[in-house]
XYZ file of C-alpha atoms in Angstrom:
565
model
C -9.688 27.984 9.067
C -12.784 26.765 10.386
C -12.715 23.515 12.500
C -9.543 22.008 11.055
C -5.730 21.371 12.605
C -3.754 24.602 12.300
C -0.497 24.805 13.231
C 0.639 27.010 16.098
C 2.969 28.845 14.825
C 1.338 29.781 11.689
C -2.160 30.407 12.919
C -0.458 32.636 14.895
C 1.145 34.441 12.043
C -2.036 34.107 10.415
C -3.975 36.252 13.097
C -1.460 38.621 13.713
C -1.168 39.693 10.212
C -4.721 39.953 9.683
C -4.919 42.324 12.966
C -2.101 44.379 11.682
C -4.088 44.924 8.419
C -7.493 45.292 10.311
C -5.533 48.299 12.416
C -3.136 49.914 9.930
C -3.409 53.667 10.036
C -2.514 53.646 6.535
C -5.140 53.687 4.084
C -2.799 54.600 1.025
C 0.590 52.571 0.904
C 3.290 54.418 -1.393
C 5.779 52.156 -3.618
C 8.586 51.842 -1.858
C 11.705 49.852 -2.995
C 14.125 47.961 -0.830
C 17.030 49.665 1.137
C 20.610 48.272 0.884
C 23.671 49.508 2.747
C 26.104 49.968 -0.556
C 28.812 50.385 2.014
C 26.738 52.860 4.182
C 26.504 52.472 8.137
C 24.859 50.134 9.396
C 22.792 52.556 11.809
C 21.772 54.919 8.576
C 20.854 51.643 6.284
C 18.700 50.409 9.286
C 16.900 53.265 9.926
C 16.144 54.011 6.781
C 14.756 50.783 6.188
C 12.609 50.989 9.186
C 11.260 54.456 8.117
C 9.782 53.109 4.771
C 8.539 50.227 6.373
C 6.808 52.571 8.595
C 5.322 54.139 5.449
C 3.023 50.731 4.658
C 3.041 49.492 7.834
C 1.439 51.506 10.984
C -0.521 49.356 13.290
C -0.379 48.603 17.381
C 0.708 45.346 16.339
C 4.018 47.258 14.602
C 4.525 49.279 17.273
C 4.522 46.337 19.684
C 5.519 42.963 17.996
C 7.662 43.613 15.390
C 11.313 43.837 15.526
C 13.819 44.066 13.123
C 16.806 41.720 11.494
C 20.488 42.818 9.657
C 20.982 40.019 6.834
C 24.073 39.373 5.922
C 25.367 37.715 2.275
C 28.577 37.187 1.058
C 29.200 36.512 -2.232
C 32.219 33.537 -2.159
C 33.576 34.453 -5.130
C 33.748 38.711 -5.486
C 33.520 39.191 -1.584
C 30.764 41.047 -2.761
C 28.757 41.951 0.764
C 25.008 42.848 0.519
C 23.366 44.405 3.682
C 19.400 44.799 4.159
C 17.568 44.980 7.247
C 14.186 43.332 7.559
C 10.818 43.213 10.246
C 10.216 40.710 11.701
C 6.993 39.638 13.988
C 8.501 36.469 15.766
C 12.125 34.751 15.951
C 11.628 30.861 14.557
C 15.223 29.542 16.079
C 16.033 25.813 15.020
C 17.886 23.083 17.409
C 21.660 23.220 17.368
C 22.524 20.737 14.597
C 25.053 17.890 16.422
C 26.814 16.687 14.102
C 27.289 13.396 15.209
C 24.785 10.554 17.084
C 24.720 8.117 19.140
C 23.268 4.853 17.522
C 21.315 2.011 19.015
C 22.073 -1.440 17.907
C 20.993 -4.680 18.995
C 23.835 -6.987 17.515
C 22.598 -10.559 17.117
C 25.825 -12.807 16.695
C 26.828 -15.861 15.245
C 28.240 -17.432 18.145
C 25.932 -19.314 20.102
C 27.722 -17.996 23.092
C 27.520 -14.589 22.746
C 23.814 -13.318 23.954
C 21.964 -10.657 21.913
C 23.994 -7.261 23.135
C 22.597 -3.401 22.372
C 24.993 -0.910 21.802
C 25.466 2.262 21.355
C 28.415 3.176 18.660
C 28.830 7.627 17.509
C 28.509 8.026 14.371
C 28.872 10.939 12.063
C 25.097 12.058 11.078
C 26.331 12.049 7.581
C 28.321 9.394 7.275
C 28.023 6.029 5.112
C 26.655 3.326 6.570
C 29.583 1.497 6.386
C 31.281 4.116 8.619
C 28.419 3.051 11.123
C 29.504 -0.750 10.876
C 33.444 -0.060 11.417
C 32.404 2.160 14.586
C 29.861 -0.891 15.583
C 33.027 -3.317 15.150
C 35.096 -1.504 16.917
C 32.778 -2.262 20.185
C 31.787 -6.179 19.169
C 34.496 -7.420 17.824
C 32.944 -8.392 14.696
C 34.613 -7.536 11.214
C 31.961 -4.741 9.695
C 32.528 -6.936 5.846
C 30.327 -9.645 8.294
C 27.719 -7.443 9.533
C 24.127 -6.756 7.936
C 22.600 -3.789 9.399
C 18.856 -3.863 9.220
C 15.733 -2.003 10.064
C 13.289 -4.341 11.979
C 9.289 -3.618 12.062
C 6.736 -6.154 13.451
C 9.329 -8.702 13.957
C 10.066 -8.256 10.252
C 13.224 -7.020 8.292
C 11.696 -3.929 6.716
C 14.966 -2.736 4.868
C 18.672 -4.067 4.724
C 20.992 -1.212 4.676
C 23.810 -0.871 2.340
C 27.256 -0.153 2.916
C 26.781 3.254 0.352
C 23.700 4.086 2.369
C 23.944 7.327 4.785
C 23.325 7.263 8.151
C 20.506 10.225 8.106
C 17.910 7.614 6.493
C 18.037 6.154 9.720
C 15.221 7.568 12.173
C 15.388 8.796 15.796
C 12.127 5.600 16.288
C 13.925 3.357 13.687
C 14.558 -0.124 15.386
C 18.051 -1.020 14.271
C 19.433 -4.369 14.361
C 22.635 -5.796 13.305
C 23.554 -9.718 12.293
C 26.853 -11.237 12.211
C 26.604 -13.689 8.789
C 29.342 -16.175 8.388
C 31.400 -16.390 5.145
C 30.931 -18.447 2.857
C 33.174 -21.540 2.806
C 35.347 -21.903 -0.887
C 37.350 -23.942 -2.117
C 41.125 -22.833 -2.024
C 42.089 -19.768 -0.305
C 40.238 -17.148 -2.866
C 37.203 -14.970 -0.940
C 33.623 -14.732 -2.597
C 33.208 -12.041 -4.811
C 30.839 -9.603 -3.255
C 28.549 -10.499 -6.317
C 28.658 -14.165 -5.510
C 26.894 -13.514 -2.246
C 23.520 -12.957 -1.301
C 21.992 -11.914 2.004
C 18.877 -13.808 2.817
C 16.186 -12.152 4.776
C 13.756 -14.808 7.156
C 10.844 -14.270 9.803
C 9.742 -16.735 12.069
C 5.772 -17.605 12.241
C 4.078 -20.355 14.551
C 0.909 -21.402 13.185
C -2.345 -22.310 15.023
C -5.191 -24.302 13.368
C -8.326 -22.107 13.339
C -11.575 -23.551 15.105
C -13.965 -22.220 12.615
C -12.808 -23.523 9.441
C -14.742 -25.639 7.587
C -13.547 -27.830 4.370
C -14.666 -26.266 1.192
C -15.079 -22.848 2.742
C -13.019 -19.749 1.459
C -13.158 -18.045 4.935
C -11.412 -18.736 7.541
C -8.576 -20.466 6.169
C -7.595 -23.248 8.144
C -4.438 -21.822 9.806
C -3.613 -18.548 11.362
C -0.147 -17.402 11.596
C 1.360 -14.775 13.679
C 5.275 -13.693 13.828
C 7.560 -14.503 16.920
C 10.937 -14.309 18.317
C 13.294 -12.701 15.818
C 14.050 -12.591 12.324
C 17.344 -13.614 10.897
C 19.884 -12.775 8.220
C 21.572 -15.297 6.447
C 24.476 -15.179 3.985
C 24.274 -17.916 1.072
C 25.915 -18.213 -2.814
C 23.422 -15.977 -4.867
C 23.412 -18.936 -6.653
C 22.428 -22.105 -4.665
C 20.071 -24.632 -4.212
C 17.136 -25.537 -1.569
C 19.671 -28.226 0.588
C 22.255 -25.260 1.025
C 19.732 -22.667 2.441
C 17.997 -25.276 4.597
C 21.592 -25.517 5.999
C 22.774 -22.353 6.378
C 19.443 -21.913 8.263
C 19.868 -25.074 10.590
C 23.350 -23.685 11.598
C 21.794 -20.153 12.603
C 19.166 -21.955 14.400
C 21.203 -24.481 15.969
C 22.056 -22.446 19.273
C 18.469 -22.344 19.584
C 17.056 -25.573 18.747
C 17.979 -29.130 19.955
C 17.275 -30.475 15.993
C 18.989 -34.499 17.658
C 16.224 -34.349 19.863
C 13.524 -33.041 17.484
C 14.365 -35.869 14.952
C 14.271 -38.485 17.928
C 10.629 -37.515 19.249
C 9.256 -36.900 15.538
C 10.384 -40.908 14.741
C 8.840 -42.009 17.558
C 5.547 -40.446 16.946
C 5.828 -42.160 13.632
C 6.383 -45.067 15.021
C 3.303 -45.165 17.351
C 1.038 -43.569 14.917
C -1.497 -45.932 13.161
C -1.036 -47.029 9.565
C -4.000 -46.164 8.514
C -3.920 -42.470 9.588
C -4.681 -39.886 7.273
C -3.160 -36.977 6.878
C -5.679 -34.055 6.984
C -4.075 -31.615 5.170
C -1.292 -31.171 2.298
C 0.592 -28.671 4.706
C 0.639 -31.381 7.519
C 1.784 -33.541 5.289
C 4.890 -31.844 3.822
C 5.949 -30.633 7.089
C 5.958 -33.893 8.429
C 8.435 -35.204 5.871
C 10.370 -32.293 7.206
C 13.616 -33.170 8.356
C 13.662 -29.590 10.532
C 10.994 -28.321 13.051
C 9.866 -25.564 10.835
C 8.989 -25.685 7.065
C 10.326 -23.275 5.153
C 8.078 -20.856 2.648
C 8.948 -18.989 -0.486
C 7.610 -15.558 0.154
C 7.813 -12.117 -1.451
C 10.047 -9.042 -0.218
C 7.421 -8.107 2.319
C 6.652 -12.006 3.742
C 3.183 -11.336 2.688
C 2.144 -13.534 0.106
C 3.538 -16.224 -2.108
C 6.309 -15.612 -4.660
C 5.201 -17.819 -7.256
C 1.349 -18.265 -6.405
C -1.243 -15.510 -8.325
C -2.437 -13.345 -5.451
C -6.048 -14.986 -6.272
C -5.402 -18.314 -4.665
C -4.733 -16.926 -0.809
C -1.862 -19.349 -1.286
C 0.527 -18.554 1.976
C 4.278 -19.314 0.673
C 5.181 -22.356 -1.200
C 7.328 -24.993 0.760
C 10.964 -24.624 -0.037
C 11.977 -28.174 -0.757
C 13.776 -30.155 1.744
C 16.530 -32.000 -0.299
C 16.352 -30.462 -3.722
C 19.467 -29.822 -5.542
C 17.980 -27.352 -8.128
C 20.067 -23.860 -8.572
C 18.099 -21.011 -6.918
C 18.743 -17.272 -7.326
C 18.197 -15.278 -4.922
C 20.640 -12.893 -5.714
C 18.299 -10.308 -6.319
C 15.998 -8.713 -3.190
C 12.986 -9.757 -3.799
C 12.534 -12.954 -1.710
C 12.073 -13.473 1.594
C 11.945 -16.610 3.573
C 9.258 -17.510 6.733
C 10.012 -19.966 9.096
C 7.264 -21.786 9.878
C 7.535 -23.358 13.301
C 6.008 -27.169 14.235
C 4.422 -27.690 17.063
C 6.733 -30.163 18.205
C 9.574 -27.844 18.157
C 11.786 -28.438 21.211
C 14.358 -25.304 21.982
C 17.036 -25.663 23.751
C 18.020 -22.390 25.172
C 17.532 -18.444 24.121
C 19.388 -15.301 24.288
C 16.520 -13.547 22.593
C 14.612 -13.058 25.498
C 16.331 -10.461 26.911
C 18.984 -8.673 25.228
C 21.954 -7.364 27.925
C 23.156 -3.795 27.476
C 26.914 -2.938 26.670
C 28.128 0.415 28.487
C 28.003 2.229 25.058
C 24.263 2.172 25.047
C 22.784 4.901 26.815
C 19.221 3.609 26.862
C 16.680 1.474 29.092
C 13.950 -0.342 28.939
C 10.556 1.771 27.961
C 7.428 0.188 26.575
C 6.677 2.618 24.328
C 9.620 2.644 21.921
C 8.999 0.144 18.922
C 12.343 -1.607 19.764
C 11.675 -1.632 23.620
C 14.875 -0.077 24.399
C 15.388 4.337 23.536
C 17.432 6.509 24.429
C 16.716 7.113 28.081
C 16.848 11.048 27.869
C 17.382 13.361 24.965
C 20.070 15.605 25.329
C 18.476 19.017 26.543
C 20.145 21.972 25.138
C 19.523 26.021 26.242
C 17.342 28.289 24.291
C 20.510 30.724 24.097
C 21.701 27.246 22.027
C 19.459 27.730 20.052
C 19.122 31.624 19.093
C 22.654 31.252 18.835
C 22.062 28.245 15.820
C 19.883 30.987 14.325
C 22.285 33.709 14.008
C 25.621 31.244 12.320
C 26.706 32.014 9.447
C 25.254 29.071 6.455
C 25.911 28.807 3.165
C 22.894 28.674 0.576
C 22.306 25.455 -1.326
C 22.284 25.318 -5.110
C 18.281 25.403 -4.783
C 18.408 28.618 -2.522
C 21.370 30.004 -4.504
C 21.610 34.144 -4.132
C 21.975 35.999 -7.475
C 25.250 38.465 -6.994
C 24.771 41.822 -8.591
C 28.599 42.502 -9.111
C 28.953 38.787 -10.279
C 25.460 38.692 -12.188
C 25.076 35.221 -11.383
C 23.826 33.070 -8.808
C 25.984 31.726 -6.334
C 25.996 29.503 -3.021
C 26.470 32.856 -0.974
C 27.023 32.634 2.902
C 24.210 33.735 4.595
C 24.088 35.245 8.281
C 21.505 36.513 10.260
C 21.616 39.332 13.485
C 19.039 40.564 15.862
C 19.008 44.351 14.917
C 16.130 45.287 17.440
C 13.480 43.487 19.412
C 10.184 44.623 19.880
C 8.491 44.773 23.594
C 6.544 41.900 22.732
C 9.050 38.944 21.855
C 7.844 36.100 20.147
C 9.742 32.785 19.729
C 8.795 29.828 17.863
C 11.187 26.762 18.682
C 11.614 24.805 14.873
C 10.427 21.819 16.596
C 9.196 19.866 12.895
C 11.929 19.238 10.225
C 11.071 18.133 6.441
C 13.603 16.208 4.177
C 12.704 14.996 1.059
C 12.660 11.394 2.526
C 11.036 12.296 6.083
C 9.012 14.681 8.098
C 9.951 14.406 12.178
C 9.409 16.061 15.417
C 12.113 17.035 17.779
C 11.553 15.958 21.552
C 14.092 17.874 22.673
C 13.731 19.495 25.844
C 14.419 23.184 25.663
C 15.727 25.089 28.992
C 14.384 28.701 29.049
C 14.038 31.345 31.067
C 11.016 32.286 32.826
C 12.577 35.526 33.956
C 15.197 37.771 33.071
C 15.815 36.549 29.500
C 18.851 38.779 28.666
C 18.710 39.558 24.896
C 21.815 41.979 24.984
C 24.279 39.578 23.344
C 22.360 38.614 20.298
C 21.582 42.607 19.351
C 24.049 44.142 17.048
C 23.183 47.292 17.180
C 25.575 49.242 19.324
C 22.868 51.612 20.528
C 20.288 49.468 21.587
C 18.814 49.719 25.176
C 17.748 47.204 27.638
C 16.582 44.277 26.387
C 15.653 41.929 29.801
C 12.367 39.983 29.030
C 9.980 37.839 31.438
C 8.046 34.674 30.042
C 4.191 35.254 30.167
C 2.892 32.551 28.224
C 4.032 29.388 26.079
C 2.123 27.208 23.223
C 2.913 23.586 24.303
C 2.441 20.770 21.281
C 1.842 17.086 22.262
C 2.203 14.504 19.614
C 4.026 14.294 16.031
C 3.702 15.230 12.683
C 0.467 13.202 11.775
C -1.595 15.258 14.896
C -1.276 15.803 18.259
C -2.538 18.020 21.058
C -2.187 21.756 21.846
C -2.021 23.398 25.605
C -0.800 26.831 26.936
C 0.727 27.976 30.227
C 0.171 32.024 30.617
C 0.180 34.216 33.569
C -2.466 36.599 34.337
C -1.601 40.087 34.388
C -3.350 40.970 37.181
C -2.894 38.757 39.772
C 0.881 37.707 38.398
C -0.477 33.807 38.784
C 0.313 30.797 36.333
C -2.449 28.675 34.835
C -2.154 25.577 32.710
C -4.785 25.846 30.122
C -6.066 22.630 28.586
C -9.178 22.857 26.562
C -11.674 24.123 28.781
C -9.881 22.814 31.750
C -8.130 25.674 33.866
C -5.553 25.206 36.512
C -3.143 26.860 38.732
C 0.591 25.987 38.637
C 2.425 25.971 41.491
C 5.888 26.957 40.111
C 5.983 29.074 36.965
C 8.978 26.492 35.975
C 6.336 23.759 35.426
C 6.488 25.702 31.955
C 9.827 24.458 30.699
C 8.905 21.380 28.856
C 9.416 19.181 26.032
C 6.491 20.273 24.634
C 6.538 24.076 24.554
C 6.776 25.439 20.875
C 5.745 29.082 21.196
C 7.335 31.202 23.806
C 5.871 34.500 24.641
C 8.079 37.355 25.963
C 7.203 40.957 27.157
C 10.511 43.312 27.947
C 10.493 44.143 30.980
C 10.171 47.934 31.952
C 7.134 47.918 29.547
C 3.571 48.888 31.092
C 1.110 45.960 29.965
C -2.085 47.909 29.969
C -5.244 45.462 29.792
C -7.774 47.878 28.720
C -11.530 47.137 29.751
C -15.054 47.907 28.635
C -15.006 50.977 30.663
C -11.936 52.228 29.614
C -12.581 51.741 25.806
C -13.861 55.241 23.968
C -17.473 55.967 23.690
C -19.507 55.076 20.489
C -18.804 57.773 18.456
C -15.541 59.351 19.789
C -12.861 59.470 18.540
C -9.244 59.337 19.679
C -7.195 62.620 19.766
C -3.936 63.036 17.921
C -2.222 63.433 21.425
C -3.578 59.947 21.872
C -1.858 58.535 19.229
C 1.020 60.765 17.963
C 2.243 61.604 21.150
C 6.128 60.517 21.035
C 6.808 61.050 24.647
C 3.936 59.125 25.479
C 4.580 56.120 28.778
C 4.915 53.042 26.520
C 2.937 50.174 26.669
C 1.574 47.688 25.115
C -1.731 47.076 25.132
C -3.672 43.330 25.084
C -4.542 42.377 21.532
């Protein structure tokens, strides 16, 4: 363990298994095999199982923490039921899986009179992603065949979702934008072919001359470049030619950019400039016999280096030409263009600046998501929510698949979990990290517990049990995500009944023991209430040398309690 990150959760395991061993009163476990109803009671089958149990496993920490589950499988094609019963030292209860979302999309259209609008269409979590643009269409009033969904990062186009796509690669923190592209004019009254059309990706850049360079010198280069503004989405022929994408730029740009004006101011400077003037660099050059205020450069799929330059010159994108009418294919999704901006670029008016909100989007303005809009609260749900998510009924995946002994095969049994009987210490981890094979996230989602009088009746399935009423005496709060974070407690002392917030070594006092119900708390600690908590001290502890008594420890009619471990 040492010094490193652990877990919560699983330290916690971790050092309550190895006290459970440390204190086991048995020295010599027996083989013991496991115990399945074979249409028995359930009160017999449970029992028994807890008696052999017993047999391997007598510690404090057994007596105290350890409960016990019915499992329930179902074989779907015999109706073959198997019935075991199984300890258990804490309950790990996952979030109630919704089964749609809401989705946030900023929609940038192709009307220059429609402003940059965020919305917020539902969506099945599962669904295709073109299910997400008909839903999305349905609220702009843009046909989804003309919308390009697209993740954005650093004022890039990271990834261009297609329509077969599913809606669970998108992330909770994914910055989702959406483009209306135009179609592409034909001759006659025959559509594209989806195959004849390509979806160009761009980035903006302005570029600043750096004060250090120095002809002839490899470092600095002699501009700087840094993104701006937002990227764009085009739609072209997959096969065109340099004069058709300069085009199908200008008219994207056009709401933005007074290019009349642009072409007036650039001849006049021309005009006044001296004949003799030299042009200091190749760059300058080209971009002044640039009909547009930007160049255009030839990039690869991440906009970070030339597509046709070797890596070795530092070349920064070749200049798509201005006029040429050479066939280009960029069918493929490997190109990307960056839109260089001139100095001398005069804009006319923006709707980038501040995108307005449709009533679908339930979100504000926060500094701290990537996108600068999320979702302005998650949606908190009950811890009974959640115990309840634990205990449905699932059925196994082909990976987890159940091997039927009527059947003798392996099937995609249903699987269901009860609460047979809960120990006097009650343990509950909240499933706060999820894996996928594509992602590993943290749930923010704020939990709503109880502090006191946690009633467990309804969740026990055995017919006999007592009462089961539990206070909250301390909770593991995480802070952070999956790469790290930070760890805190809230407990209440035993003695004086007071809450403290413990922080490293910084202690204070709460004021209301509901300061504990957080977003962050991930291990909730429960004693049932009736129960003496003894907190033994030096004094109390035997002698060196002595020994307990077997009325000490055998005692069944013995007060119960559990003791601080």
């Amino acid at each position: 363990m040492g010094y490193q990150q652990q877990d919560a959760s699983e330290l916690l395991g971790f050092l309550l298994d190895g006290l459970h061993e440390d204190l086991n009163r048995i020295v010599d476990k027996p083989t013991t095999e496991k115990v399945e109803s074979d249409g028995r009671p359930d009160a017999v089958v449970a029992r028994e199982a807890w008696e052999l149990y017993r047999q391997r496993n007598d510690s404090i920490v057994v007596d105290t923490m350890q409960g016990q589950l019915k499992s329930t499988v179902v074989c779907p094609e015999c109706d073959y039921i198997s019935i075991t019963f199984d300890p258990f030292m804490f309950l790990q209860v996952p979030f109630p899986v919704r089964r749609d979302k809401t989705q946030i999309i900023t929609v940038v259209f192709a009307d220059p009179d429609k402003p940059v609008t965020v919305y917020g269409p539902k969506v099945e979590k599962n669904g295709s992603i073109f299910s997400l643009k008909t839903s999305l269409s349905e609220l702009c009033h843009v046909k989804a065949s003309n919308l390009e969904i697209c993740e954005i990062w650093t004022k890039r186009i990271y990834k261009i979702h297609s329509d077969s796509g599913n809606n669970s690669e998108i992330r909770a923190d994914d910055v989702i934008w959406a483009f209306e592209v135009s179609d592409i004019p034909t001759e006659g009254n025959d559509a594209p072919k989806a195959n004849d059309v390509a979806i160009c990706r761009m980035f903006q850049q302005e570029r600043k001359r750096n004060a250090y360079f120095r002809p002839g010198s490899f470092y600095p280069k002699e501009f700087s470049y840094s993104e701006f503004g937002l990227p764009l989405v085009v739609s072209v022929p997959s096969k065109t030619t340099s004069r058709e994408i300069r085009q199908r730029v200008r008219d994207a740009m056009r709401p933005f950019v007074d290019f009349e004006l642009f072409s007036a101011t650039s001849a006049m400077d021309d005009e006044s400039s001296e004949p003799n003037e030299d042009s200091s660099s190749s760059s300058s050059s080209s971009s002044s016999k640039s009909p547009d205020p930007y160049q255009i450069l030839v990039m690869d799929r991440g906009g970070r280096a030339c597509l046709s330059c070797n890596h070795l010159r530092s070349c920064d994108g070749c200049e798509l030409s201005p006029d040429s009418d050479d066939i280009i294919n960029v069918s493929n999704d490997h190109v990307t263009f960056a839109l260089v901006w001139n100095d001398k670029a005069l804009f006319k008016r923006s709707h980038y600046n501040e995108p307005i909100l449709h009533s679908s989007a339930p979100v504000t303005r926060s500094s701290s998501s990537r996108s600068g809009y999320g979702i302005s609260k998650d949606h908190a749900v009950d811890l009974a929510d959640c115990i309840d998510s634990f205990a449905r009924k699932e059925r196994l995946s082909e990976q987890d698949a159940w091997y039927c002994k009527k059947c003798k095969l392996h099937r995609r049994a249903t699987k269901k979990f009860d609460i047979w009987k809960c120990p006097d210490i009650f343990i509950i981890s909240l499933k706060r990290f999820t894996y996928t094979q594509q992602y590993r996230d943290r749930i923010n989602t704020l939990v709503n517990f109880d502090v006191e009088g946690l009633d467990m009746a309804p969740w026990i399935v055995d017919e006999n049990h007592g009462a089961a009423v539990y206070d909250l005496y301390a909770v593991s709060n995480h802070m952070g995500g999956m790469g790290g974070g930070h760890y805190t407690a809230y407990a209440q002392n035993l003695i004086n009944s007071k809450w403290y917030s413990l922080d490293d070594s910084y202690v204070t006092e709460l004021r209301d023991p509901k300061q504990c119900v957080s977003s962050s708390a991930y291990v909730l600690y429960y004693k049932k209430r009736g129960v003496d908590v003894v907190m033994h001290s030096i004094s109390s502890a035997p002698e060196e040398g002595e020994e307990l008594s077997d009325d000490d420890t055998d005692d069944p009619n013995a007060q119960s309690s559990v003791h601080a471990i």
